Short mmCIF file of C-alpha atoms in Angstrom, two decimals:
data_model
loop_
_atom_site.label_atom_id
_atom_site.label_comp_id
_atom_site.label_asym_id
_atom_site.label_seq_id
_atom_site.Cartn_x
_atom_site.Cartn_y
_atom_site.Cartn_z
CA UNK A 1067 140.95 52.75 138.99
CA UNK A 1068 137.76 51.45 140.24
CA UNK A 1069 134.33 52.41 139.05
CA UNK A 1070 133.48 54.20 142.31
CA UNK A 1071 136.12 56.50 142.67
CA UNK A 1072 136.31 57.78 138.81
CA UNK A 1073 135.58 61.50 138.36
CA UNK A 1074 132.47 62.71 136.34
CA UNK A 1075 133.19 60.97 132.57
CA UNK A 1076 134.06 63.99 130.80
CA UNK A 1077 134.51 67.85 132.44
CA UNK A 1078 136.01 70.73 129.82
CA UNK A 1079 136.42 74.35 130.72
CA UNK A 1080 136.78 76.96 128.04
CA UNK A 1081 136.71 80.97 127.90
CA UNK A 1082 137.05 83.20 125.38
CA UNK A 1083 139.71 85.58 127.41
CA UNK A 1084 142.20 82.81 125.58
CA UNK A 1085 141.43 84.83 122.14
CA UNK A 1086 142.61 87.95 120.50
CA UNK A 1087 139.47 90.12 120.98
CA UNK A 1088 138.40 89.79 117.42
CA UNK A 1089 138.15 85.83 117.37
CA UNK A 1090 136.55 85.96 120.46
CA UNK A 1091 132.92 85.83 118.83
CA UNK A 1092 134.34 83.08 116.78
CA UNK A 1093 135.64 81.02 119.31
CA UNK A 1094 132.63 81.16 121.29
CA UNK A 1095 130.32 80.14 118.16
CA UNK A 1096 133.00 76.83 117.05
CA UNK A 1097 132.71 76.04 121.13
CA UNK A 1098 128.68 75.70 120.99
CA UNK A 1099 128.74 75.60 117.16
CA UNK A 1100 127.86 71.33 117.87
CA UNK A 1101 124.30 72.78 119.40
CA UNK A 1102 123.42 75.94 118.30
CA UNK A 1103 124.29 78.80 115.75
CA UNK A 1104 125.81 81.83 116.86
CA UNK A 1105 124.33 85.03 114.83
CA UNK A 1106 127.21 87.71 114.99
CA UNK A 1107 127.58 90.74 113.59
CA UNK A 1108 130.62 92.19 112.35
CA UNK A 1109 129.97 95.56 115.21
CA UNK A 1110 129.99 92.42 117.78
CA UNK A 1111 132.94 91.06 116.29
CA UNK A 1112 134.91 93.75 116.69
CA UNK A 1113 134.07 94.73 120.53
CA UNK A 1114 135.06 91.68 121.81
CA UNK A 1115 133.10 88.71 123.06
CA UNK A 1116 133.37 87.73 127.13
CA UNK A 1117 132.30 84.03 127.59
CA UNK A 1118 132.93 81.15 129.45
CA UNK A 1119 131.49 77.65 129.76
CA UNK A 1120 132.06 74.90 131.80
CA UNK A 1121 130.64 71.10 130.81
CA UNK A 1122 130.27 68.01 132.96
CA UNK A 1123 129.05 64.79 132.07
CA UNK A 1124 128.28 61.63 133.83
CA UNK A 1125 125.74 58.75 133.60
CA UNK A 1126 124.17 59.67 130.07
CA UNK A 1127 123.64 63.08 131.06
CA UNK A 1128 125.68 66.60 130.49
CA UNK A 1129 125.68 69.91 132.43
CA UNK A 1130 127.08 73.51 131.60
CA UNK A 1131 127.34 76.52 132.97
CA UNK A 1132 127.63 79.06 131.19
CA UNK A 1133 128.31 83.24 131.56
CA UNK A 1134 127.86 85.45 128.43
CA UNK A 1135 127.44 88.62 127.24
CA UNK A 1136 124.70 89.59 125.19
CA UNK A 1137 123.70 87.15 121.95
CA UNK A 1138 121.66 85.66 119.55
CA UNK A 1139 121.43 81.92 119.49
CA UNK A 1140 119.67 79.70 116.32
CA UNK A 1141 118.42 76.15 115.56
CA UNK A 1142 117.38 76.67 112.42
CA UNK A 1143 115.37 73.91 109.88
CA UNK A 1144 118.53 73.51 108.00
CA UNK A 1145 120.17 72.87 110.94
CA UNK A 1146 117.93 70.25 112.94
CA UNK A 1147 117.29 68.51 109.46
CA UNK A 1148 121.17 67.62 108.88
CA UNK A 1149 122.50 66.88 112.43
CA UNK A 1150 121.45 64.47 115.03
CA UNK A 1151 120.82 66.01 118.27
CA UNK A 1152 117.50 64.76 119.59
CA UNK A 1153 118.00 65.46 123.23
CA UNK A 1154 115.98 68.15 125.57
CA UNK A 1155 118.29 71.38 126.90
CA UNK A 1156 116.70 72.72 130.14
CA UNK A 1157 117.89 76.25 130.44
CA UNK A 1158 118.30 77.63 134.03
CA UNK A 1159 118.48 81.51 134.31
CA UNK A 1160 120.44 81.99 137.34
CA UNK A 1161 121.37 85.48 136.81
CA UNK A 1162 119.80 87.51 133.94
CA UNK A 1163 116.51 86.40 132.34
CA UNK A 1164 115.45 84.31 129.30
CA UNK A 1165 115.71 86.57 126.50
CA UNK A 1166 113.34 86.72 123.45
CA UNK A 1167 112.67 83.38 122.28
CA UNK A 1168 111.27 83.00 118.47
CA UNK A 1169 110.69 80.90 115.59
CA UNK A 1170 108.47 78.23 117.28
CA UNK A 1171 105.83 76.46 116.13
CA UNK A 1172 102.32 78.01 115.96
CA UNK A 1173 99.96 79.39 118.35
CA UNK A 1174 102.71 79.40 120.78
CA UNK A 1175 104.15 82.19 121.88
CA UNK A 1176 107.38 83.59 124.57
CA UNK A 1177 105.92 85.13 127.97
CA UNK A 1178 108.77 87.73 127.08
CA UNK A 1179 111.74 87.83 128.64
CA UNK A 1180 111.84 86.63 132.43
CA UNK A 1181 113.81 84.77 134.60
CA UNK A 1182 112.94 81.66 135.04
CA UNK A 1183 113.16 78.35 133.09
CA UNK A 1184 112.96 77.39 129.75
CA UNK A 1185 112.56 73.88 127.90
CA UNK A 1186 114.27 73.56 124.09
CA UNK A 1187 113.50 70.61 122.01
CA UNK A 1188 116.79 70.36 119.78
CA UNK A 1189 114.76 68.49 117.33
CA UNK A 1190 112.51 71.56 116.55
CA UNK A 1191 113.65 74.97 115.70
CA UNK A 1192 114.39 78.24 117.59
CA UNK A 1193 115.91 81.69 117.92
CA UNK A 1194 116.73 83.16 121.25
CA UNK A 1195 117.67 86.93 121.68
CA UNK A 1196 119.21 86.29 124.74
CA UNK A 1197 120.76 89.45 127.20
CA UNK A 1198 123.94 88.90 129.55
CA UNK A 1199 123.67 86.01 131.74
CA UNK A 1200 124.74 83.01 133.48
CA UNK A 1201 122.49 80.00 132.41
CA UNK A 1202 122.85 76.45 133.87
CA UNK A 1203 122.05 73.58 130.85
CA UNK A 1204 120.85 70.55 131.58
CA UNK A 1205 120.92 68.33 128.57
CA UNK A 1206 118.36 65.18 129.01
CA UNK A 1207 118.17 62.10 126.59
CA UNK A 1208 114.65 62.21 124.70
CA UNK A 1209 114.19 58.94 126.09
CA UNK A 1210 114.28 60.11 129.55
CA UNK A 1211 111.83 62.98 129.07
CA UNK A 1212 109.55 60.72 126.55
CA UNK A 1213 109.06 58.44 129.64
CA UNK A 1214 108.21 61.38 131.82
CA UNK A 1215 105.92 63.20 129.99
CA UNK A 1216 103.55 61.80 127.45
CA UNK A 1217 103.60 64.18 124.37
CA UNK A 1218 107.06 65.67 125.02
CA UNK A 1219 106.71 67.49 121.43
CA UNK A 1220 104.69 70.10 123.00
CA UNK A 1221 107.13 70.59 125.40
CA UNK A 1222 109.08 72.98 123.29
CA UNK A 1223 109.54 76.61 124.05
CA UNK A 1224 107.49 76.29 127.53
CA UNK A 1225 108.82 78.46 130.43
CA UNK A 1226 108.57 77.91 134.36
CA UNK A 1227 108.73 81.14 136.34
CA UNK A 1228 111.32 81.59 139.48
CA UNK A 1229 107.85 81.51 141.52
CA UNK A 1230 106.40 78.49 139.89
CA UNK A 1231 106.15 74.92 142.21
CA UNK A 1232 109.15 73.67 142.74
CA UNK A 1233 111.53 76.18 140.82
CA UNK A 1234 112.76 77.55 143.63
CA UNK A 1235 114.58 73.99 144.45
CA UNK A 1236 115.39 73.85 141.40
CA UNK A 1237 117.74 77.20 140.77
CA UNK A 1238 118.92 76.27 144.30
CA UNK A 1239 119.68 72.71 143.06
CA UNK A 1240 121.15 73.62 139.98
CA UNK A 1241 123.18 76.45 141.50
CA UNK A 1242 124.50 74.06 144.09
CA UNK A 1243 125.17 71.44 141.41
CA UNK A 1244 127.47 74.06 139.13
CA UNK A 1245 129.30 74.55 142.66
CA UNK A 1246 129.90 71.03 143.55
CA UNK A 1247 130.33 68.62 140.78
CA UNK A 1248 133.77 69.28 139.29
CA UNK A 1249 134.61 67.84 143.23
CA UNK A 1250 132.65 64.76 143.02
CA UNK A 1251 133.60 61.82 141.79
CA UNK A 1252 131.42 59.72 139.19
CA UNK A 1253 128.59 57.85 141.33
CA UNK A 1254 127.76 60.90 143.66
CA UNK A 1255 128.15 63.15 140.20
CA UNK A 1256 125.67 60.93 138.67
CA UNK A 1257 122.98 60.91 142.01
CA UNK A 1258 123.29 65.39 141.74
CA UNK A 1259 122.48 65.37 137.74
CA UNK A 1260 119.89 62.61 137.97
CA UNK A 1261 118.31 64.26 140.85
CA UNK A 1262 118.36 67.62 138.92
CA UNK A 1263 117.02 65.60 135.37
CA UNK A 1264 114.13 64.45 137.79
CA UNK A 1265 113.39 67.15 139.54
CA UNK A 1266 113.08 69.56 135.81
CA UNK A 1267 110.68 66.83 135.07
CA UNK A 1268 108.42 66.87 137.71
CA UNK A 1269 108.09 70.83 137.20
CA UNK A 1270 107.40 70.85 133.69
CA UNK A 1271 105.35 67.68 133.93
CA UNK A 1272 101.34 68.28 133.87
CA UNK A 1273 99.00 67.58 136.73
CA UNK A 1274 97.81 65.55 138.07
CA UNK A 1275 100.06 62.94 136.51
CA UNK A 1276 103.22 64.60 137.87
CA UNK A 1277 102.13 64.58 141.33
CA UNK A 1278 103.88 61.40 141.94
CA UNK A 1279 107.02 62.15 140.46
CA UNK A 1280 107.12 66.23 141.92
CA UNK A 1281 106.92 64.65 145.55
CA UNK A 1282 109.79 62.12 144.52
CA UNK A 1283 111.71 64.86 142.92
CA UNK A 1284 111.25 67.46 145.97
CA UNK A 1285 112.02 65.29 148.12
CA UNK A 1286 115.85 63.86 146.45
CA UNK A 1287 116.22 67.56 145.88
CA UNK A 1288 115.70 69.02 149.59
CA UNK A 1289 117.06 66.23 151.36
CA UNK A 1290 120.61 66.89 149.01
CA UNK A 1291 120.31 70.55 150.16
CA UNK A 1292 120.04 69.25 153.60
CA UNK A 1293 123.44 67.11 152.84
CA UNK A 1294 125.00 70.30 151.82
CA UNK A 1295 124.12 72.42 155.01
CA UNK A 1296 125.40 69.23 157.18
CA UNK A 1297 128.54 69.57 155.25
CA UNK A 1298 129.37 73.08 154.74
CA UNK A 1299 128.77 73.09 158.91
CA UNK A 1300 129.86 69.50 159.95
CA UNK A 1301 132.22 71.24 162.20
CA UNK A 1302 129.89 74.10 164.20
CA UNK A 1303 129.22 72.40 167.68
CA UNK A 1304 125.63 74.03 167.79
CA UNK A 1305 124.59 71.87 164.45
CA UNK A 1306 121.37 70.45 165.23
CA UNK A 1307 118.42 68.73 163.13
CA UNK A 1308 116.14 71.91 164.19
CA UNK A 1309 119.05 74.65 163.77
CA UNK A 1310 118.93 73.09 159.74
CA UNK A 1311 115.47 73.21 159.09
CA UNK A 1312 115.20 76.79 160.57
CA UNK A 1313 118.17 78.09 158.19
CA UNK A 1314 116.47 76.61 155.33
CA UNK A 1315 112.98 77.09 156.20
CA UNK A 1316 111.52 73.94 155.70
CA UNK A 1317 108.69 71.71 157.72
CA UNK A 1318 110.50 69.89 160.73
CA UNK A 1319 108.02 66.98 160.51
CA UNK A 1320 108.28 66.37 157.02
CA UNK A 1321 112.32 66.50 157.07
CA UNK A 1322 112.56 64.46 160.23
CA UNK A 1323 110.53 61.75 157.77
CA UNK A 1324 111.99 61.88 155.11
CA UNK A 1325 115.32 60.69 157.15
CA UNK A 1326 114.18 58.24 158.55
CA UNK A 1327 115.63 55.56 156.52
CA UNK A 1328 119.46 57.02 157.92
CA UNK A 1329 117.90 56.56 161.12
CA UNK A 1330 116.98 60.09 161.64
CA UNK A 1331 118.29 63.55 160.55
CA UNK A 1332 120.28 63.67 164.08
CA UNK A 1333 121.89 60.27 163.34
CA UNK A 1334 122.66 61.42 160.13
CA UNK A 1335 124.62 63.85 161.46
CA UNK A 1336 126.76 62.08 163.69
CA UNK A 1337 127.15 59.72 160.91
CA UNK A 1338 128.60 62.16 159.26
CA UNK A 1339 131.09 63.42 161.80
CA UNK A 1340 132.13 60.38 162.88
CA UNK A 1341 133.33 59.54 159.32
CA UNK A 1342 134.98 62.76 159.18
CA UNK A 1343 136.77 62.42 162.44
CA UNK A 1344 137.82 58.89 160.63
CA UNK A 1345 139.37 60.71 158.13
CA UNK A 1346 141.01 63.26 160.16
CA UNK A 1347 142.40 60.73 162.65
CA UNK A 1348 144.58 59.41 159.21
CA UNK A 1349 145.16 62.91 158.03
CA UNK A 1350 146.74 64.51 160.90
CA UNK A 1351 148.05 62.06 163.03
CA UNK A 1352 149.57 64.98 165.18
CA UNK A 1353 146.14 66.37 166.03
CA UNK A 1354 145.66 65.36 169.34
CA UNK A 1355 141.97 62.97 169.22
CA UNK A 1356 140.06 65.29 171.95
CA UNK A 1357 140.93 68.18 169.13
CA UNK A 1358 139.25 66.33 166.98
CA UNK A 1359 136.17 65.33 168.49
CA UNK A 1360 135.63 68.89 170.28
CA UNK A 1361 136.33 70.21 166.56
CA UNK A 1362 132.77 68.41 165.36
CA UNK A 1363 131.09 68.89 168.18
CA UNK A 1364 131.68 66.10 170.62
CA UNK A 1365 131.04 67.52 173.93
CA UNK A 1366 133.53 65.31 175.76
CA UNK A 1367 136.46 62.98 174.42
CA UNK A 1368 134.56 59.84 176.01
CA UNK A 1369 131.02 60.35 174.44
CA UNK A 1370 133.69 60.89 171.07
CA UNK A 1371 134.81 57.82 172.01
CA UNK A 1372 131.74 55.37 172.83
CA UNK A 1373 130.05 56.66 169.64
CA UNK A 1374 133.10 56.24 167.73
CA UNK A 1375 133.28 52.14 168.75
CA UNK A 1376 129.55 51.57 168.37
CA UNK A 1377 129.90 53.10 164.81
CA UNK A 1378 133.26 51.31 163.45
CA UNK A 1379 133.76 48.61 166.33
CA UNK A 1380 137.57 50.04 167.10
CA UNK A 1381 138.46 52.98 169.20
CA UNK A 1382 139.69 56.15 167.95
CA UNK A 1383 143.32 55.35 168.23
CA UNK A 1384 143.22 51.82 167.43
CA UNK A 1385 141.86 53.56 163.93
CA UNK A 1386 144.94 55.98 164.11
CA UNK A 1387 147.30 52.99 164.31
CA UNK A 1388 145.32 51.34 161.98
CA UNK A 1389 145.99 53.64 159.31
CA UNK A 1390 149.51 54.65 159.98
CA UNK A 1391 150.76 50.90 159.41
CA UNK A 1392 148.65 51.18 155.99
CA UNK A 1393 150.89 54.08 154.96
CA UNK A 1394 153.69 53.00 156.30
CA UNK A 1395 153.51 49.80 154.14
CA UNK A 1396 152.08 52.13 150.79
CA UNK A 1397 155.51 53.96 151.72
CA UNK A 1398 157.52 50.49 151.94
CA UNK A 1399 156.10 49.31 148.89
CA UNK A 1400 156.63 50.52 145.25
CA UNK A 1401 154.31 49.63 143.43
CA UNK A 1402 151.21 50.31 146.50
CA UNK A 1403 152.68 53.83 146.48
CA UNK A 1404 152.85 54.08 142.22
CA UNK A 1405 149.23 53.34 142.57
CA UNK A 1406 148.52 55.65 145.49
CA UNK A 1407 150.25 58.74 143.06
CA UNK A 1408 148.49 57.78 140.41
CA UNK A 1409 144.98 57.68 142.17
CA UNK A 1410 145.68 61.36 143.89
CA UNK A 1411 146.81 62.66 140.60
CA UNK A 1412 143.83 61.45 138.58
CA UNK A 1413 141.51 62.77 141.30
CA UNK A 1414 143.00 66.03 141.28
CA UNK A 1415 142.92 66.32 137.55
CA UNK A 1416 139.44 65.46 137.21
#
């Protein structure tokens, strides 16, 4: 299958609920056992252990999400001395707070726990007392964060509040991203990590020297929440550049900028439903084509029309025929329509 349309590289799903409630601990510790120690105790054991964690990984970097009940989590000495895990794990609290983090280096100390955000070295030691949550993980190569922030060491244990610069983009990011990517396949999968790698960065980065890379990070990160909201309401007729930046409350002139390289958040838009109306011309070649152009907001089947030539240089139905002689020849031919099977069930598996 080609590069472009492979899912994310690896995606895993595992819960505890699969366990007799007595290995349920257990099975949670041997599932993050490659990262981090599990402390149990034998009360904890014996209750039963409610857990689930979902991984995705694409372009060198990984992503969890993750919903527990109360625990204590370790990287011990021992531990960091005899594996080889030298990556950064960027913890985002999206319901519950951090927990009690210990057994850091001197002279620096936990704010207590809070929700927020909280950076882990894996090649130094810790102990987190953490409560009932669901954390989002973002797992960055050293490399990555080395060439981001000069002494990355010291990076260790620090915590950025829910009202700090930029977190609020960033739980809405990361929230977004645990929502979308077992959908997307590998290059746009790669764009939402990367975007959410850069945009921890830039908020744990210090000033001024992050200034730069903040601004760069903000703006990937707002104009992919801006993506969303054209998505989720491609089809609402009264979808407009200034209806978007009023539900999301952002600055008109600054969004109307920063789209100007698609020729405008308004073009954007009717990018976007003309390449959906593409798609639904081949998908439902009942549907009569004024259904589908009323159904994303056309206001007449000939302004449909005109923008639908200027945009792929063939009418509406001359697309519809288009693509019904493609599948009827995937139909005629064997192996086109082995291929076809195997790309839909690969897609849906992933």
């Amino acid at each position: 299958m080609p590069a472009d349309t492979d899912p994310p590289a690896l995606s895993t799903r595992f819960s505890t609920q699969a366990f007799a409630r007595e290995r349920q601990l257990l099975a949670w510790r041997d599932r993050v056992g490659h990262v981090v120690d599990v402390l149990p105790d034998k009360e904890q054991i014996a209750r039963g252990f409610a857990g689930s964690i979902d991984l995705h990984a694409a372009g060198g970097l990984v992503f969890t999400e993750a919903r527990t009940e109360a625990l204590v989590l370790e990287r011990s000495i021992a531990r960091v001395s005899t594996d080889t895990r030298r990556d950064f794990a960027f913890h985002v609290y999206a319901e519950g707070e951090t927990g009690t983090v210990s057994g850091l280096r001197a002279k620096r100390s936990s704010p207590g726990s809070m929700r927020g955000i909280v950076a882990f070295d894996l090649n130094q030691r810790f102990r987190i007392e953490r409560p009932a949550c669901r954390v989002l993980t973002m797992f960055v190569p050293r490399a990555i964060v080395a060439s981001q922030i000069g002494d990355c060491d010291a990076l260790h244990g620090r915590v950025v509040p829910e009202d700090a610069p930029l977190a609020r983009f960033l739980f809405e990011h990361f929230d977004a991203t645990a929502r979308e990517l077992p959908a997307l396949e590998r290059p746009d999968a790669i764009d939402l990590l990367d975007a959410g790698a850069q945009l921890l960065l830039a908020a744990f980065a210090d000033k001024p020297h992050a200034l730069h890379d903040s601004r760069a990070a903000l703006q990937s990160a707002v104009k992919a929440q801006v993506k969303r909201y054209v998505e989720t309401h491609l089809h609402e007729a009264d979808l407009t550049p200034m209806k978007i930046v009023d539900a999301l409350g952002l600055k008109r002139a600054t969004i109307y900028r920063w789209f100007e390289p698609e020729g405008g958040l308004g073009a954007y838009i009717r990018h976007r439903r003309l390449r959906e109306a593409a798609d639904e011309l081949a998908r439902f070649p009942n549907l009569q084509i004024a259904d589908i152009a009323f159904g994303l907001g056309f206001k007449s089947a000939s302004d449909f029309t005109r923008a639908f030539r200027r945009e792929f240089d063939a009418s509406p139905l001359e697309t519809r025929l288009r693509a019904l002689e493609l599948l009827r020849a995937m139909n005629d031919d064997p192996v086109m329509r082995t291929r076809a099977a195997h790309s839909r069930g690969a897609r849906e598996s992933g």
